[in-house]
Amino acid sequence: MDSQEVVRMISFLGQSYVVHAEVNAILNTNHASAAGQKLYVTMFPCNECAKIIIQSGVSEVIYFVEKRIDNSDHVYVASHKLLSMAGVKVRRHQPQMAQIPIKFQEPRK
């Protein structure tokens, strides 16, 4: 087995045991339903997540980056098409600030 085969096997196994954040958020929503809700995600959803987003009734997806891993462009082209055809609004988040500083110190009395 060459190194590329090992990488493919690890990638496949990783995908077999992982739930994407979009699916996790929908399954763990604290509402009775995700219908009509906005979904905030870091990366643009893959086509499999897009199907679940559509079926759950999410009305809008707000993402930060559109990362295309390897040669998986077709996955994201399909995702864009699926979400568009289903009428799910999609937009990229435009931050108002470059960073958010967080201080981990208790206030002095």
XYZ file of C-alpha atoms in Angstrom:
109
model
C 0.000 0.000 0.000
C 1.539 3.327 -1.047
C 1.264 6.593 0.886
C -1.571 7.957 -1.273
C -3.648 4.846 -0.590
C -3.044 5.257 3.140
C -4.159 8.902 2.986
C -7.317 7.905 1.061
C -8.095 5.157 3.576
C -7.638 7.486 6.548
C -9.790 10.114 4.833
C -12.528 7.552 4.162
C -12.451 6.226 7.727
C -12.517 9.749 9.145
C -15.583 10.582 7.070
C -17.245 7.351 8.170
C -17.097 8.280 11.855
C -17.646 12.042 11.739
C -20.876 14.016 11.830
C -20.520 17.382 10.101
C -21.259 20.459 12.210
C -24.327 21.370 10.133
C -25.973 18.006 10.776
C -25.011 18.107 14.444
C -26.554 21.573 14.827
C -29.792 20.496 13.150
C -30.056 17.294 15.180
C -29.377 19.149 18.435
C -31.534 22.217 17.857
C -33.294 23.448 20.975
C -36.385 24.282 18.931
C -39.109 21.801 18.047
C -37.933 22.170 14.454
C -35.133 23.805 12.467
C -37.714 25.032 9.954
C -37.367 28.747 9.261
C -34.145 29.051 11.270
C -30.789 30.527 10.232
C -27.769 28.230 10.274
C -24.338 29.774 10.932
C -21.401 27.639 9.769
C -17.676 28.170 9.390
C -17.310 26.507 5.990
C -19.787 26.354 3.117
C -21.789 23.115 3.470
C -21.010 20.058 1.366
C -23.702 18.481 -0.802
C -24.633 15.891 1.846
C -25.155 18.603 4.455
C -27.081 20.696 1.912
C -29.599 17.866 1.520
C -30.161 17.718 5.279
C -30.378 21.524 5.517
C -33.077 21.510 2.848
C -35.022 18.647 4.418
C -34.921 20.293 7.854
C -36.447 23.502 6.510
C -33.581 25.838 7.418
C -34.321 29.125 5.633
C -30.843 30.688 5.500
C -27.219 29.555 5.661
C -24.558 32.063 6.685
C -21.000 30.826 6.139
C -17.551 32.322 6.699
C -15.281 30.575 4.174
C -15.868 28.519 1.085
C -13.107 25.962 1.349
C -12.678 23.524 -1.501
C -10.669 20.529 -0.389
C -8.590 18.669 -3.011
C -10.576 18.298 -6.235
C -13.997 18.222 -4.578
C -15.347 21.252 -6.457
C -18.254 19.157 -7.746
C -19.428 18.667 -4.150
C -19.741 22.414 -3.623
C -21.206 23.103 -7.071
C -23.896 20.540 -6.260
C -24.434 22.100 -2.845
C -24.894 25.584 -4.333
C -27.376 24.229 -6.872
C -29.345 22.225 -4.322
C -29.681 25.116 -1.887
C -30.611 27.540 -4.663
C -33.233 25.214 -6.163
C -34.759 24.709 -2.708
C -34.961 28.457 -2.072
C -32.557 28.433 0.877
C -30.926 31.851 1.162
C -27.124 31.619 1.286
C -24.730 34.415 2.139
C -21.149 34.849 3.188
C -20.583 36.437 6.586
C -18.820 39.794 6.344
C -17.187 40.486 9.719
C -17.272 44.054 10.982
C -13.992 43.582 12.873
C -10.748 41.772 12.051
C -10.522 40.201 15.516
C -12.316 39.832 18.823
C -9.962 40.193 21.811
C -10.840 38.063 24.820
C -9.302 38.663 28.240
C -9.199 35.683 30.566
C -8.644 37.629 33.761
C -11.012 38.278 36.575
C -11.774 41.943 37.164
C -9.839 43.510 40.044
C -11.856 44.657 43.009
